mmCIF file of C-alpha atoms in Angstrom:
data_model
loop_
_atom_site.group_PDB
_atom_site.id
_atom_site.type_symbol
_atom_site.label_atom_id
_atom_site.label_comp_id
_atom_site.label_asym_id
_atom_site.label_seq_id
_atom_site.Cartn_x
_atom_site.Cartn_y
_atom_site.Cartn_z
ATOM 1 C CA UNK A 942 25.810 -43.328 -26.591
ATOM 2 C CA UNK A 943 25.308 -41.348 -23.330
ATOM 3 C CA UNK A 944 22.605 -43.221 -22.344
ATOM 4 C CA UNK A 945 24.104 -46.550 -22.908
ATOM 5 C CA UNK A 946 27.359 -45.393 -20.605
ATOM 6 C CA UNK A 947 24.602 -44.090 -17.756
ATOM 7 C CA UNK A 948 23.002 -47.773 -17.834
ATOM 8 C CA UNK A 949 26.054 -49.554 -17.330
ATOM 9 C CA UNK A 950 27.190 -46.909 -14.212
ATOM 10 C CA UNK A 951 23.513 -47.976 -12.641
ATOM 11 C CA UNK A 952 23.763 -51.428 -13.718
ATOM 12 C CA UNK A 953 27.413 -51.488 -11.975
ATOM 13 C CA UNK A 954 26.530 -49.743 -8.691
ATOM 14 C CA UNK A 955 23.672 -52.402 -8.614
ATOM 15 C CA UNK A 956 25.990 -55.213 -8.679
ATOM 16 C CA UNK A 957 27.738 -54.112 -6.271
ATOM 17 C CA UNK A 958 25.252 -53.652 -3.835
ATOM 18 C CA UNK A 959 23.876 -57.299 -4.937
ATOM 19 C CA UNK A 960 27.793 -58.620 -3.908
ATOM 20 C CA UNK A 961 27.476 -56.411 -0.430
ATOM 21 C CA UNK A 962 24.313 -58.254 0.461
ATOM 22 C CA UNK A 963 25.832 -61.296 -0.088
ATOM 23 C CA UNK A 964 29.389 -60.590 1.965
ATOM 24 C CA UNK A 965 27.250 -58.516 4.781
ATOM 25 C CA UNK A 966 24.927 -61.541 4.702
ATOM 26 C CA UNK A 967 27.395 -64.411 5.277
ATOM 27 C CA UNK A 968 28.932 -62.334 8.070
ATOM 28 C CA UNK A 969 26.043 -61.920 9.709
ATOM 29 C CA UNK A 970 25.003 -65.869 9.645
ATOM 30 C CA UNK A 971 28.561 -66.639 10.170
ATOM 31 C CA UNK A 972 28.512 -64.616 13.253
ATOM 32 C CA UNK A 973 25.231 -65.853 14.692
ATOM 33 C CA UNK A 974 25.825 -69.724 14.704
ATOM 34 C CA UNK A 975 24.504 -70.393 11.510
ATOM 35 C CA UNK A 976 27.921 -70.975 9.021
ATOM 36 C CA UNK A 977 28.231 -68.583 6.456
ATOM 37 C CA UNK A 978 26.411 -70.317 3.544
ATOM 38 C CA UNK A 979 22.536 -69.726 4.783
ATOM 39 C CA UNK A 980 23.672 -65.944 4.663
ATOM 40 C CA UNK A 981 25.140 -65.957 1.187
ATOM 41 C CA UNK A 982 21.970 -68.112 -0.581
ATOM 42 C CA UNK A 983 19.987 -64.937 1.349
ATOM 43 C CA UNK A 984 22.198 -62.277 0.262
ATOM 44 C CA UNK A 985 22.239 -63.239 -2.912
ATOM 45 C CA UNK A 986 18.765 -64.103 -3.700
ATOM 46 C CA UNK A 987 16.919 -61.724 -1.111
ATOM 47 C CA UNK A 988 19.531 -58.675 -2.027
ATOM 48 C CA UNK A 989 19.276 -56.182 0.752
ATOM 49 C CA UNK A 990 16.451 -57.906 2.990
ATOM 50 C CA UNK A 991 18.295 -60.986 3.189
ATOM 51 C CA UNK A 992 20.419 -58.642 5.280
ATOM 52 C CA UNK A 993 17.281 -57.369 7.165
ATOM 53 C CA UNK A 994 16.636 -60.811 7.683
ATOM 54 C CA UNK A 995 19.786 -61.649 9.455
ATOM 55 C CA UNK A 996 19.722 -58.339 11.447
ATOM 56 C CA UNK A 997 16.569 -59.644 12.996
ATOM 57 C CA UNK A 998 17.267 -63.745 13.603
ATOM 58 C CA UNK A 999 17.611 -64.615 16.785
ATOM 59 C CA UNK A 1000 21.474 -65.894 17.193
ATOM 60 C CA UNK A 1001 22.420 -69.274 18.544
ATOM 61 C CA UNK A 1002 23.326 -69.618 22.247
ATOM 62 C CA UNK A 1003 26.915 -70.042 21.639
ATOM 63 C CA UNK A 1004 28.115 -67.843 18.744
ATOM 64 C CA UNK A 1005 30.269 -65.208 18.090
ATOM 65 C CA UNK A 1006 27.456 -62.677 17.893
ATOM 66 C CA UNK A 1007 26.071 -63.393 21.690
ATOM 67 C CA UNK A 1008 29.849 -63.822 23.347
ATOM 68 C CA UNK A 1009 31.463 -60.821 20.997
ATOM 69 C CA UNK A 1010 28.927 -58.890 19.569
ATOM 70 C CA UNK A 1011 28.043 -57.506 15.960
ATOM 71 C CA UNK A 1012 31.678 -56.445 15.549
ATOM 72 C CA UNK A 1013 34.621 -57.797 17.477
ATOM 73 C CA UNK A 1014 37.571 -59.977 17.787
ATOM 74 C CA UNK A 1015 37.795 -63.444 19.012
ATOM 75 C CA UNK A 1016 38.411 -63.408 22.953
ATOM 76 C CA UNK A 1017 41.954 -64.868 23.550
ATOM 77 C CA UNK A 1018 42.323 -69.210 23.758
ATOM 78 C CA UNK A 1019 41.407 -70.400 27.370
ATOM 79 C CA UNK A 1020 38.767 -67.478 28.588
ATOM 80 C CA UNK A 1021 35.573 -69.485 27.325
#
């Protein structure tokens, strides 16, 4: 019975590193230009290098990701 409970603790932590790819995915693609559904379909069929992948595409010329940065808020309405 042991065994069976140590599975499902693996199998557990593994989905919820499967569901972290996705979210960190669509943030990323979200953030770079791209909407936030090319990063989920990578996040959730790429698991973690769908996430490399984003980490290392080139961001559109207007996003979030080249006014902001990786992490930031919004700049305030009227300083575009």
């Amino acid at each position: 019975m042991t065994l069976i409970a140590l599975l499902g603790a693996k199998a557990l932590y593994l989905l919820y590193l499967w569901l972290a790819s996705a979210i960190i995915g669509a943030y990323l693609s979200d953030r770079k230009g791209f909407g936030e559904r090319p990063g989920l379909a990578c996040g959730l069929l790429l698991n973690v290098i769908g996430v490399l992948i984003w980490l290392v595409w080139p961001a559109r010329e207007h996003s979030m990701w080249k006014r902001v940065g990786p992490v930031g808020r919004r700049p305030p309405p009227g300083t575009d």
